[in-house]
Each structure stands twice: as structure tokens, then as C-alpha cells.
Short mmCIF file of C-alpha atoms in Angstrom, two decimals:
data_model
loop_
_atom_site.label_atom_id
_atom_site.label_comp_id
_atom_site.label_asym_id
_atom_site.label_seq_id
_atom_site.Cartn_x
_atom_site.Cartn_y
_atom_site.Cartn_z
CA UNK E 198 -0.02 -0.05 0.17
CA UNK E 199 1.31 3.43 -0.93
CA UNK E 200 2.60 5.99 1.76
CA UNK E 201 -0.20 8.52 2.23
CA UNK E 202 2.28 10.96 2.38
CA UNK E 203 3.84 10.12 -1.13
CA UNK E 204 3.46 12.60 -4.08
CA UNK E 205 1.05 11.91 -6.83
CA UNK E 206 3.30 13.26 -10.10
CA UNK E 207 0.89 14.53 -12.62
CA UNK E 208 2.06 14.88 -16.20
CA UNK E 209 -1.39 16.07 -18.06
CA UNK E 210 -4.82 17.19 -17.22
CA UNK E 211 -7.40 16.93 -19.43
CA UNK E 212 -10.81 19.06 -19.58
CA UNK E 213 -14.01 18.91 -21.47
CA UNK E 214 -15.09 22.13 -21.91
CA UNK E 215 -19.19 22.33 -21.90
CA UNK E 216 -20.74 21.29 -18.34
CA UNK E 217 -17.38 20.81 -17.08
CA UNK E 218 -14.84 23.70 -17.46
CA UNK E 219 -17.14 26.01 -18.42
CA UNK E 220 -19.39 27.74 -16.14
CA UNK E 221 -23.37 28.20 -16.67
CA UNK E 222 -22.34 31.22 -18.74
CA UNK E 223 -19.86 29.41 -20.91
CA UNK E 224 -16.92 30.75 -19.69
CA UNK E 225 -13.77 29.78 -17.51
CA UNK E 226 -13.57 31.53 -14.07
CA UNK E 227 -10.39 33.39 -13.20
CA UNK E 228 -9.75 30.92 -10.44
CA UNK E 229 -9.50 28.47 -12.92
CA UNK E 230 -7.45 30.31 -15.16
CA UNK E 231 -4.90 31.14 -12.50
CA UNK E 232 -4.72 27.55 -11.32
CA UNK E 233 -4.26 26.42 -14.93
CA UNK E 234 -1.44 28.82 -15.75
CA UNK E 235 0.29 27.42 -12.61
CA UNK E 236 0.13 23.93 -13.60
CA UNK E 237 1.35 24.76 -17.52
CA UNK E 238 4.43 26.91 -15.50
CA UNK E 239 5.23 23.45 -13.93
CA UNK E 240 5.19 21.69 -17.14
CA UNK E 241 1.88 19.91 -16.55
CA UNK E 242 0.29 19.37 -20.07
CA UNK E 243 -3.20 21.21 -20.21
CA UNK E 244 -5.31 19.75 -23.06
CA UNK E 245 -8.66 21.15 -23.85
CA UNK E 246 -10.74 18.23 -25.22
CA UNK E 247 -14.27 18.95 -26.67
CA UNK E 248 -16.78 17.72 -29.07
CA UNK E 249 -16.50 21.25 -30.72
CA UNK E 250 -14.57 21.86 -33.64
CA UNK E 251 -11.04 23.28 -33.42
CA UNK E 252 -12.19 26.92 -34.11
CA UNK E 253 -14.88 26.71 -31.29
CA UNK E 254 -12.01 25.79 -28.81
CA UNK E 255 -9.76 28.25 -29.65
CA UNK E 256 -11.14 31.20 -27.90
CA UNK E 257 -10.79 28.99 -24.71
CA UNK E 258 -6.87 28.60 -25.33
CA UNK E 259 -6.48 32.19 -25.79
CA UNK E 260 -8.13 32.63 -22.27
CA UNK E 261 -5.80 30.45 -20.74
CA UNK E 262 -2.93 32.09 -22.61
CA UNK E 263 -0.56 28.80 -22.43
CA UNK E 264 -0.55 27.98 -26.37
CA UNK E 265 2.90 29.29 -26.59
CA UNK E 266 4.19 26.80 -23.86
CA UNK E 267 5.11 23.07 -24.54
CA UNK E 268 2.39 22.24 -21.92
CA UNK E 269 -0.16 23.92 -23.92
CA UNK E 270 0.57 22.96 -27.31
CA UNK E 271 -2.27 20.31 -28.20
CA UNK E 272 -6.05 20.57 -28.27
CA UNK E 273 -8.46 17.65 -29.10
CA UNK E 274 -11.66 18.55 -31.30
CA UNK E 275 -14.67 16.43 -32.36
CA UNK E 276 -14.67 13.81 -29.35
CA UNK E 277 -11.16 12.79 -30.15
CA UNK E 278 -11.57 12.79 -34.19
CA UNK E 279 -9.29 15.39 -34.59
CA UNK E 280 -5.97 16.33 -32.49
CA UNK E 281 -4.28 19.77 -33.53
CA UNK E 282 -0.79 21.22 -32.61
CA UNK E 283 -0.62 24.69 -31.84
CA UNK E 284 2.84 24.90 -32.37
CA UNK E 285 3.14 23.71 -35.87
CA UNK E 286 -0.25 25.04 -36.52
CA UNK E 287 -1.50 21.76 -38.18
CA UNK E 288 -3.74 19.10 -37.61
CA UNK E 289 -2.00 15.71 -36.68
CA UNK E 290 -4.63 13.27 -36.89
CA UNK E 291 -7.83 12.94 -38.24
CA UNK E 292 -10.62 10.36 -38.34
CA UNK E 293 -13.47 10.66 -40.57
CA UNK E 294 -16.95 9.00 -40.93
CA UNK E 295 -17.30 7.43 -44.40
CA UNK E 296 -19.19 9.17 -46.98
CA UNK E 297 -21.55 6.56 -47.65
CA UNK E 298 -22.71 6.72 -43.75
CA UNK E 299 -23.01 10.42 -44.29
CA UNK E 300 -25.19 10.09 -47.65
CA UNK E 301 -27.48 7.67 -46.18
CA UNK E 302 -28.04 9.25 -42.58
CA UNK E 303 -28.65 12.73 -44.48
CA UNK E 304 -31.16 10.83 -46.67
CA UNK E 305 -32.88 9.28 -43.72
CA UNK E 306 -32.74 12.91 -41.97
CA UNK E 307 -34.42 14.35 -45.06
CA UNK E 308 -37.27 11.38 -44.96
CA UNK E 309 -38.19 12.60 -41.31
CA UNK E 310 -38.11 16.56 -42.34
CA UNK E 311 -34.72 16.93 -40.66
CA UNK E 312 -31.61 18.82 -42.17
CA UNK E 313 -28.03 17.24 -41.13
CA UNK E 314 -24.86 19.55 -40.77
CA UNK E 315 -21.20 18.82 -41.11
CA UNK E 316 -17.96 20.23 -39.93
CA UNK E 317 -14.11 21.59 -40.87
CA UNK E 318 -12.19 23.14 -38.24
CA UNK E 319 -13.96 26.48 -38.87
CA UNK E 320 -17.21 26.38 -40.71
CA UNK E 321 -20.52 24.30 -40.36
CA UNK E 322 -21.96 23.28 -43.41
CA UNK E 323 -25.76 22.29 -44.37
CA UNK E 324 -28.16 22.30 -47.46
CA UNK E 325 -30.33 25.00 -45.90
CA UNK E 326 -30.35 27.12 -43.09
CA UNK E 327 -32.91 26.57 -40.42
CA UNK E 328 -33.54 27.66 -36.85
CA UNK E 329 -31.43 24.80 -35.77
CA UNK E 330 -28.69 25.57 -37.72
CA UNK E 331 -28.68 29.04 -36.71
CA UNK E 332 -28.63 27.85 -33.02
CA UNK E 333 -25.67 25.62 -33.41
CA UNK E 334 -23.55 28.27 -35.42
CA UNK E 335 -24.54 30.89 -32.58
CA UNK E 336 -23.54 28.29 -29.66
CA UNK E 337 -20.44 27.18 -31.33
CA UNK E 338 -19.21 30.58 -32.72
CA UNK E 339 -18.49 29.29 -36.22
CA UNK E 340 -19.05 30.29 -39.51
CA UNK E 341 -22.18 28.86 -41.34
CA UNK E 342 -22.47 28.17 -44.64
CA UNK E 343 -25.13 26.66 -47.02
CA UNK E 344 -23.76 24.31 -49.70
CA UNK E 345 -25.60 23.99 -53.24
CA UNK E 346 -24.71 20.30 -53.84
CA UNK E 347 -24.76 19.19 -50.55
CA UNK E 348 -24.91 15.27 -51.04
CA UNK E 349 -21.77 15.75 -53.45
CA UNK E 350 -20.14 18.00 -51.08
CA UNK E 351 -20.72 14.79 -48.36
CA UNK E 352 -18.78 12.25 -50.54
CA UNK E 353 -15.64 14.12 -49.33
CA UNK E 354 -15.99 12.52 -45.79
CA UNK E 355 -16.41 14.57 -42.55
CA UNK E 356 -15.05 13.88 -39.22
CA UNK E 357 -18.73 14.81 -37.77
CA UNK E 358 -22.32 15.01 -38.95
CA UNK E 359 -24.84 16.68 -36.68
CA UNK E 360 -28.42 16.41 -37.31
CA UNK E 361 -30.39 19.09 -34.80
CA UNK E 362 -33.83 19.14 -34.23
CA UNK E 363 -36.84 18.37 -31.64
CA UNK E 364 -35.56 15.95 -29.06
CA UNK E 365 -38.82 13.37 -29.44
CA UNK E 366 -37.85 13.39 -33.03
CA UNK E 367 -34.51 12.92 -32.52
CA UNK E 368 -34.85 9.85 -30.14
CA UNK E 369 -36.71 8.20 -32.79
CA UNK E 370 -34.09 8.75 -35.52
CA UNK E 371 -31.13 7.72 -32.94
CA UNK E 372 -32.44 4.45 -33.03
CA UNK E 373 -33.02 4.07 -36.63
CA UNK E 374 -29.92 5.23 -37.46
CA UNK E 375 -27.98 2.94 -34.66
CA UNK E 376 -29.68 -0.07 -36.59
CA UNK E 377 -28.71 1.22 -39.88
CA UNK E 378 -25.22 1.51 -39.08
CA UNK E 379 -24.21 -0.69 -36.22
CA UNK E 380 -20.58 -0.51 -35.17
CA UNK E 381 -19.73 1.43 -38.11
CA UNK E 382 -20.63 4.83 -36.63
CA UNK E 383 -20.99 6.17 -33.19
CA UNK E 384 -24.43 7.70 -32.81
CA UNK E 385 -25.68 9.42 -30.05
CA UNK E 386 -27.36 13.00 -28.55
CA UNK E 387 -25.00 15.70 -27.17
CA UNK E 388 -27.60 17.85 -26.15
CA UNK E 389 -31.47 17.09 -26.68
CA UNK E 390 -31.82 18.60 -29.88
CA UNK E 391 -28.45 17.40 -31.19
CA UNK E 392 -27.90 13.80 -32.52
CA UNK E 393 -23.95 13.60 -33.21
CA UNK E 394 -22.79 10.81 -35.72
CA UNK E 395 -18.73 10.14 -35.40
CA UNK E 396 -16.61 7.43 -36.82
CA UNK E 397 -16.05 4.50 -34.65
CA UNK E 398 -13.01 3.80 -32.75
CA UNK E 399 -12.57 7.42 -31.40
CA UNK E 400 -12.64 9.52 -28.06
CA UNK E 401 -10.90 11.79 -26.35
CA UNK E 402 -9.00 9.30 -24.20
CA UNK E 403 -7.68 7.39 -27.18
CA UNK E 404 -6.95 10.94 -28.72
CA UNK E 405 -4.89 11.86 -25.65
CA UNK E 406 -2.58 8.77 -25.90
CA UNK E 407 -2.06 9.26 -29.60
CA UNK E 408 -1.17 12.81 -28.98
CA UNK E 409 1.21 11.84 -25.98
#
């Protein structure tokens, strides 16, 4: 049994943003900022991990003011589907949902009167702007853009598809998509009005292992 006086050597602290590091106003408090800066000064890696896209995480990186340090060089986006090295200013890992899945999920969503969206690091793309797409754009702080030939656009493959809508409708759609794709995609509601589709075998924990 370890001595109760022995020290725990911490090398890395990883934080989710929404409902974890952020308060009810979606802000990082001053006390938390100071504590995390102190950790970074000691060489402890501070990694922000989120379901958000890269550019939606950057304002919080800037708030901490640690990106210039080795301890603040990495961020993990889209629930572990993307790892970004802030020192190299490049994405060092990316896993995408199969285009076939994106196309079929969009088709099923359309059958239920719903619109899907896909993400790049700085933009949310959709076939038509709705109150739900505007909600997502406003919450994330990303750019929003309509795509004329959306189905052709989906063939590129993307890290994440999101289908926003009424919670009761999304729960039904979630069951349908899970039966349709099985283990080929991870499907869940991140908020009652957001249904997400991600590639398999991705996660924030796995991404931290890849980065370090």
C-alpha cells in the first residue's frame, strides 16, 4: 500500500469544456484560469478536449494564455476525431465518418423532415439554413455556410455529422440510425436537440494517448 504522504506526479490534465470546465455562462472563471496557468508553468500539459470543432475551442485556449508553452500545445476536437498541434499550426490526426454513412444518414434525416450538418475546423456546412442550424452556429461561434450540392459535398467525408431538431424526433431517429449502421458509426445525442454521428474507435481518451 502506498504511503499516504507520497506525491502524485501529474504529467497531463485533460478537460472537457461544456458542462465541465465552463460555468453556466460558458466561461472559464478567473480562479480556474490562474490555477491552470500555474500547472502549465510547472510543465503539466493542459489539454482542452471537446466535441466542438477546433476554431470553437480556440477562444478558450487564448483565455488560458498557455498555447505558447509546451504544456499548452495540443487541443483535441470533435470528441477525439481531430488532434491539433498549436505550435506546428497543423492537424496531426484526423478520423472521418465514411462518406457512404454520411449520405445515407442525410437521406434518412430528410425523410423525417430534418436537415443535417457537417463540420470543418472553422465552418458548419448544411444544405439549408434553419432555426436549428442557426442555434448551432451561435452556440459554437463558428461560421455557417449553405452548400448548393450538399450530397456531392458529403462525399469528401467529414469528422462529424450533426442532425439538430426536436428531442422527441431525434430519439426516434437515433434508434433508426443505430440499427442502420451498427458499429460502423457512433451515434448519440450530445444535447437533447443535437444528434451526432462520429466515426468508430475515436474518443477523447484515445486521442490523448495518440498525442502523448
